[in-house]
mmCIF file of C-alpha atoms in Angstrom:
data_model
loop_
_atom_site.group_PDB
_atom_site.id
_atom_site.type_symbol
_atom_site.label_atom_id
_atom_site.label_comp_id
_atom_site.label_asym_id
_atom_site.label_seq_id
_atom_site.Cartn_x
_atom_site.Cartn_y
_atom_site.Cartn_z
ATOM 1 C CA MET N 1 -16.403 156.742 -90.412
ATOM 2 C CA ARG N 2 -14.419 153.553 -89.916
ATOM 3 C CA THR N 3 -13.326 153.023 -86.345
ATOM 4 C CA ALA N 4 -11.026 150.419 -84.881
ATOM 5 C CA THR N 5 -12.007 148.921 -81.579
ATOM 6 C CA THR N 6 -9.756 146.667 -79.609
ATOM 7 C CA LEU N 7 -12.240 144.462 -77.864
ATOM 8 C CA THR N 8 -12.571 145.469 -74.229
ATOM 9 C CA LEU N 9 -13.981 142.206 -72.982
ATOM 10 C CA LEU N 10 -16.954 141.778 -70.783
ATOM 11 C CA LEU N 11 -16.746 138.030 -70.553
ATOM 12 C CA ILE N 12 -20.119 136.420 -70.044
ATOM 13 C CA VAL N 13 -19.713 132.753 -69.292
ATOM 14 C CA SER N 14 -22.535 130.781 -70.823
ATOM 15 C CA ALA N 15 -23.384 127.980 -73.161
ATOM 16 C CA CYS N 16 -23.471 129.127 -76.794
ATOM 17 C CA GLY N 17 -25.948 127.150 -78.879
ATOM 18 C CA ALA N 18 -26.414 129.242 -82.026
ATOM 19 C CA SER N 19 -24.756 128.336 -85.308
ATOM 20 C CA ALA N 20 -21.864 130.488 -86.512
ATOM 21 C CA THR N 21 -22.573 133.438 -88.836
ATOM 22 C CA PRO N 22 -20.116 133.048 -91.680
ATOM 23 C CA MET N 23 -17.458 135.720 -91.795
ATOM 24 C CA ARG N 24 -15.394 135.506 -95.000
ATOM 25 C CA LEU N 25 -11.714 134.691 -94.319
ATOM 26 C CA HIS N 26 -9.789 136.933 -96.699
ATOM 27 C CA ARG N 27 -6.286 137.398 -95.312
ATOM 28 C CA ILE N 28 -3.798 135.155 -93.439
ATOM 29 C CA VAL N 29 -0.224 135.875 -92.362
ATOM 30 C CA LEU N 30 1.612 132.798 -91.142
ATOM 31 C CA TYR N 31 4.751 133.133 -89.103
ATOM 32 C CA GLN N 32 7.471 130.506 -88.723
ATOM 33 C CA ASN N 33 7.029 130.421 -84.939
ATOM 34 C CA GLY N 34 3.530 128.940 -85.172
ATOM 35 C CA ILE N 35 1.437 132.090 -84.876
ATOM 36 C CA GLY N 36 -1.094 133.095 -87.526
ATOM 37 C CA TYR N 37 -2.847 136.446 -88.144
ATOM 38 C CA PHE N 38 -6.375 136.170 -89.591
ATOM 39 C CA GLU N 39 -8.747 138.763 -91.037
ATOM 40 C CA ARG N 40 -12.432 138.050 -91.638
ATOM 41 C CA SER N 41 -15.139 140.387 -92.935
ATOM 42 C CA GLY N 42 -18.844 140.254 -93.511
ATOM 43 C CA GLN N 43 -22.242 141.489 -92.340
ATOM 44 C CA ALA N 44 -22.908 141.520 -88.638
ATOM 45 C CA ASP N 45 -26.539 141.173 -87.588
ATOM 46 C CA ALA N 46 -28.104 142.872 -84.566
ATOM 47 C CA ASP N 47 -26.803 140.039 -82.339
ATOM 48 C CA GLY N 48 -23.234 140.551 -83.554
ATOM 49 C CA VAL N 49 -21.093 137.783 -85.051
ATOM 50 C CA ARG N 50 -20.159 134.275 -84.052
ATOM 51 C CA LEU N 51 -16.842 132.619 -84.735
ATOM 52 C CA ARG N 52 -16.410 128.872 -84.678
ATOM 53 C CA LEU N 53 -12.915 128.236 -83.289
ATOM 54 C CA ALA N 54 -10.815 125.246 -82.409
ATOM 55 C CA ALA N 55 -10.701 124.853 -78.623
ATOM 56 C CA HIS N 56 -6.957 125.719 -78.474
ATOM 57 C CA GLU N 57 -7.550 129.023 -80.341
ATOM 58 C CA VAL N 58 -10.089 130.667 -78.020
ATOM 59 C CA ASP N 59 -7.710 132.283 -75.476
ATOM 60 C CA ASP N 60 -5.435 133.684 -78.202
ATOM 61 C CA VAL N 61 -8.382 135.076 -80.129
ATOM 62 C CA LEU N 62 -9.792 136.725 -76.987
ATOM 63 C CA THR N 63 -6.473 138.461 -76.251
ATOM 64 C CA THR N 64 -5.934 139.781 -79.803
ATOM 65 C CA LEU N 65 -9.387 140.365 -81.320
ATOM 66 C CA THR N 66 -9.736 143.714 -83.036
ATOM 67 C CA ILE N 67 -12.965 144.950 -84.709
ATOM 68 C CA LEU N 68 -13.167 147.419 -87.569
ATOM 69 C CA ASP N 69 -16.712 148.640 -87.867
ATOM 70 C CA ASP N 70 -18.009 151.034 -90.555
ATOM 71 C CA ALA N 71 -21.121 152.041 -88.557
ATOM 72 C CA ARG N 72 -19.856 152.458 -84.987
ATOM 73 C CA THR N 73 -19.855 155.819 -83.325
ATOM 74 C CA GLU N 74 -18.038 156.874 -80.211
ATOM 75 C CA ASP N 75 -21.187 156.626 -78.081
ATOM 76 C CA ALA N 76 -21.949 153.046 -79.176
ATOM 77 C CA VAL N 77 -22.174 150.242 -76.624
ATOM 78 C CA PRO N 78 -18.739 148.605 -76.252
ATOM 79 C CA PRO N 79 -18.408 145.117 -77.797
ATOM 80 C CA SER N 80 -18.516 142.098 -75.548
ATOM 81 C CA ALA N 81 -17.835 138.400 -76.025
ATOM 82 C CA MET N 82 -19.650 135.311 -74.836
ATOM 83 C CA ILE N 83 -17.619 132.188 -74.388
ATOM 84 C CA PRO N 84 -18.721 128.632 -73.550
ATOM 85 C CA ARG N 85 -18.639 127.657 -69.883
ATOM 86 C CA GLU N 86 -17.133 124.233 -70.568
ATOM 87 C CA ARG N 87 -13.862 123.784 -72.410
ATOM 88 C CA ALA N 88 -14.201 121.642 -75.537
ATOM 89 C CA ALA N 89 -12.243 118.432 -75.795
ATOM 90 C CA SER N 90 -9.150 118.467 -78.017
ATOM 91 C CA GLY N 91 -10.204 118.475 -81.648
ATOM 92 C CA GLU N 92 -13.664 119.910 -80.985
ATOM 93 C CA SER N 93 -14.712 123.447 -81.854
ATOM 94 C CA GLN N 94 -16.293 126.163 -79.701
ATOM 95 C CA LEU N 95 -18.478 129.101 -80.576
ATOM 96 C CA LEU N 96 -17.319 132.580 -79.574
ATOM 97 C CA SER N 97 -20.150 135.091 -79.750
ATOM 98 C CA VAL N 98 -19.128 138.735 -80.125
ATOM 99 C CA SER N 99 -21.865 141.329 -79.468
ATOM 100 C CA LEU N 100 -21.342 144.632 -81.258
ATOM 101 C CA GLY N 101 -23.878 146.593 -79.250
ATOM 102 C CA GLY N 102 -26.903 145.936 -81.502
ATOM 103 C CA ALA N 103 -25.692 147.881 -84.552
ATOM 104 C CA PRO N 104 -25.818 145.646 -87.683
ATOM 105 C CA GLY N 105 -23.421 146.431 -90.502
ATOM 106 C CA HIS N 106 -20.227 145.453 -92.280
ATOM 107 C CA VAL N 107 -17.350 144.597 -89.952
ATOM 108 C CA THR N 108 -13.813 143.292 -90.242
ATOM 109 C CA LEU N 109 -12.427 141.117 -87.456
ATOM 110 C CA SER N 110 -8.747 140.401 -87.025
ATOM 111 C CA TYR N 111 -7.062 138.137 -84.521
ATOM 112 C CA SER N 112 -4.067 135.878 -83.955
ATOM 113 C CA ALA N 113 -4.179 132.187 -83.182
ATOM 114 C CA PRO N 114 -1.729 129.266 -83.003
ATOM 115 C CA THR N 115 -1.070 127.565 -86.321
ATOM 116 C CA ALA N 116 1.198 124.930 -87.763
ATOM 117 C CA ALA N 117 4.571 126.471 -88.544
ATOM 118 C CA TRP N 118 5.357 126.728 -92.257
ATOM 119 C CA ARG N 119 8.627 125.317 -93.498
ATOM 120 C CA ALA N 120 10.940 125.965 -96.407
ATOM 121 C CA SER N 121 12.125 123.198 -98.744
ATOM 122 C CA TYR N 122 14.717 123.532 -101.494
ATOM 123 C CA ARG N 123 15.407 121.527 -104.601
ATOM 124 C CA LEU N 124 18.486 121.816 -106.878
ATOM 125 C CA VAL N 125 17.697 120.941 -110.501
ATOM 126 C CA LEU N 126 20.891 119.981 -112.284
ATOM 127 C CA PRO N 127 21.636 121.048 -115.909
ATOM 128 C CA GLU N 128 21.203 117.566 -117.329
ATOM 129 C CA GLU N 129 17.679 117.353 -115.762
ATOM 130 C CA ARG N 130 16.616 120.688 -117.331
ATOM 131 C CA GLY N 131 18.290 120.184 -120.678
ATOM 132 C CA GLY N 132 20.289 123.409 -120.249
ATOM 133 C CA ASP N 133 23.678 124.695 -119.162
ATOM 134 C CA ASP N 134 22.842 126.061 -115.716
ATOM 135 C CA ALA N 135 21.578 124.527 -112.500
ATOM 136 C CA PHE N 136 18.315 125.854 -111.131
ATOM 137 C CA LEU N 137 17.407 126.303 -107.415
ATOM 138 C CA GLN N 138 13.745 125.982 -106.497
ATOM 139 C CA ALA N 139 12.368 127.067 -103.120
ATOM 140 C CA TRP N 140 9.090 125.764 -101.805
ATOM 141 C CA ALA N 141 6.994 126.603 -98.772
ATOM 142 C CA VAL N 142 5.215 123.732 -97.034
ATOM 143 C CA VAL N 143 2.042 125.134 -95.441
ATOM 144 C CA ASP N 144 -0.295 122.971 -93.358
ATOM 145 C CA ASN N 145 -3.899 124.133 -93.159
ATOM 146 C CA THR N 146 -5.010 122.415 -89.945
ATOM 147 C CA SER N 147 -8.195 124.466 -89.752
ATOM 148 C CA ALA N 148 -11.657 123.082 -90.617
ATOM 149 C CA GLU N 149 -12.145 125.472 -93.536
ATOM 150 C CA ASP N 150 -10.669 125.816 -97.042
ATOM 151 C CA TRP N 151 -8.280 128.681 -97.673
ATOM 152 C CA GLU N 152 -9.567 129.216 -101.222
ATOM 153 C CA GLY N 153 -9.412 132.870 -102.411
ATOM 154 C CA VAL N 154 -7.404 133.920 -99.317
ATOM 155 C CA ASP N 155 -4.486 136.351 -99.476
ATOM 156 C CA LEU N 156 -1.761 134.263 -97.828
ATOM 157 C CA THR N 157 1.516 135.815 -96.639
ATOM 158 C CA LEU N 158 4.400 133.826 -95.235
ATOM 159 C CA ALA N 159 6.654 135.737 -92.806
ATOM 160 C CA THR N 160 10.008 134.700 -91.489
ATOM 161 C CA ASP N 161 10.001 137.043 -88.480
ATOM 162 C CA ALA N 162 8.511 135.811 -85.283
ATOM 163 C CA PRO N 163 6.132 138.060 -83.303
ATOM 164 C CA LEU N 164 6.477 137.685 -79.569
ATOM 165 C CA SER N 165 3.409 136.127 -78.028
ATOM 166 C CA PHE N 166 2.467 134.683 -74.701
ATOM 167 C CA ALA N 167 -0.122 132.030 -73.933
ATOM 168 C CA VAL N 168 -2.749 133.465 -71.579
ATOM 169 C CA ASP N 169 -5.696 131.582 -70.074
ATOM 170 C CA LEU N 170 -8.594 134.077 -69.995
ATOM 171 C CA ARG N 171 -11.378 131.550 -69.425
ATOM 172 C CA THR N 172 -10.421 130.214 -65.991
ATOM 173 C CA PRO N 173 -11.890 132.319 -63.157
ATOM 174 C CA ARG N 174 -9.270 133.690 -60.754
ATOM 175 C CA THR N 175 -9.977 134.865 -57.248
ATOM 176 C CA VAL N 176 -7.704 137.256 -55.434
ATOM 177 C CA GLU N 177 -6.949 136.637 -51.777
ATOM 178 C CA ARG N 178 -8.067 139.631 -49.688
ATOM 179 C CA PRO N 179 -6.656 140.701 -46.371
ATOM 180 C CA ASN N 180 -8.657 139.516 -43.373
ATOM 181 C CA VAL N 181 -9.661 142.389 -41.159
ATOM 182 C CA THR N 182 -10.480 141.492 -37.612
ATOM 183 C CA GLY N 183 -11.707 144.048 -35.236
#
């Protein structure tokens, strides 16, 4: 039975030293507002999976990560994520470790992250350039892959709508002021 789990995060702050387990990137949807939807799939080992992310992607991935797991049952241990204690400098990557409760198997991960916005470009080809009687309008999409991996063999969709998203910092600890009781 295939179950979908929205990651209920138990954030364990620690240094992550392991190398990333490759999860094949197979689907991308890019929106014109600079948000991208990504799907990856592959075999998870008993330790779960590790995603190597750009430093500016971590918070968005944590807020949107969804796991589709072929082997999970309702009584399985909930997934958790381990994030690095220190924020990486701009341009550096960080490792996000996602524990799936010790059950190895095939999983699909989906998440959203900031991307470069794609743009449309148009070209009018006049009849004398084509050797015909009619003009021809060409439309091109300019897509910037600013990630560290090739998008070869990926199903790429370009969308003109703009999903609403908010930037949320999940890595910074927050303390809540409590009332002081004096007696």
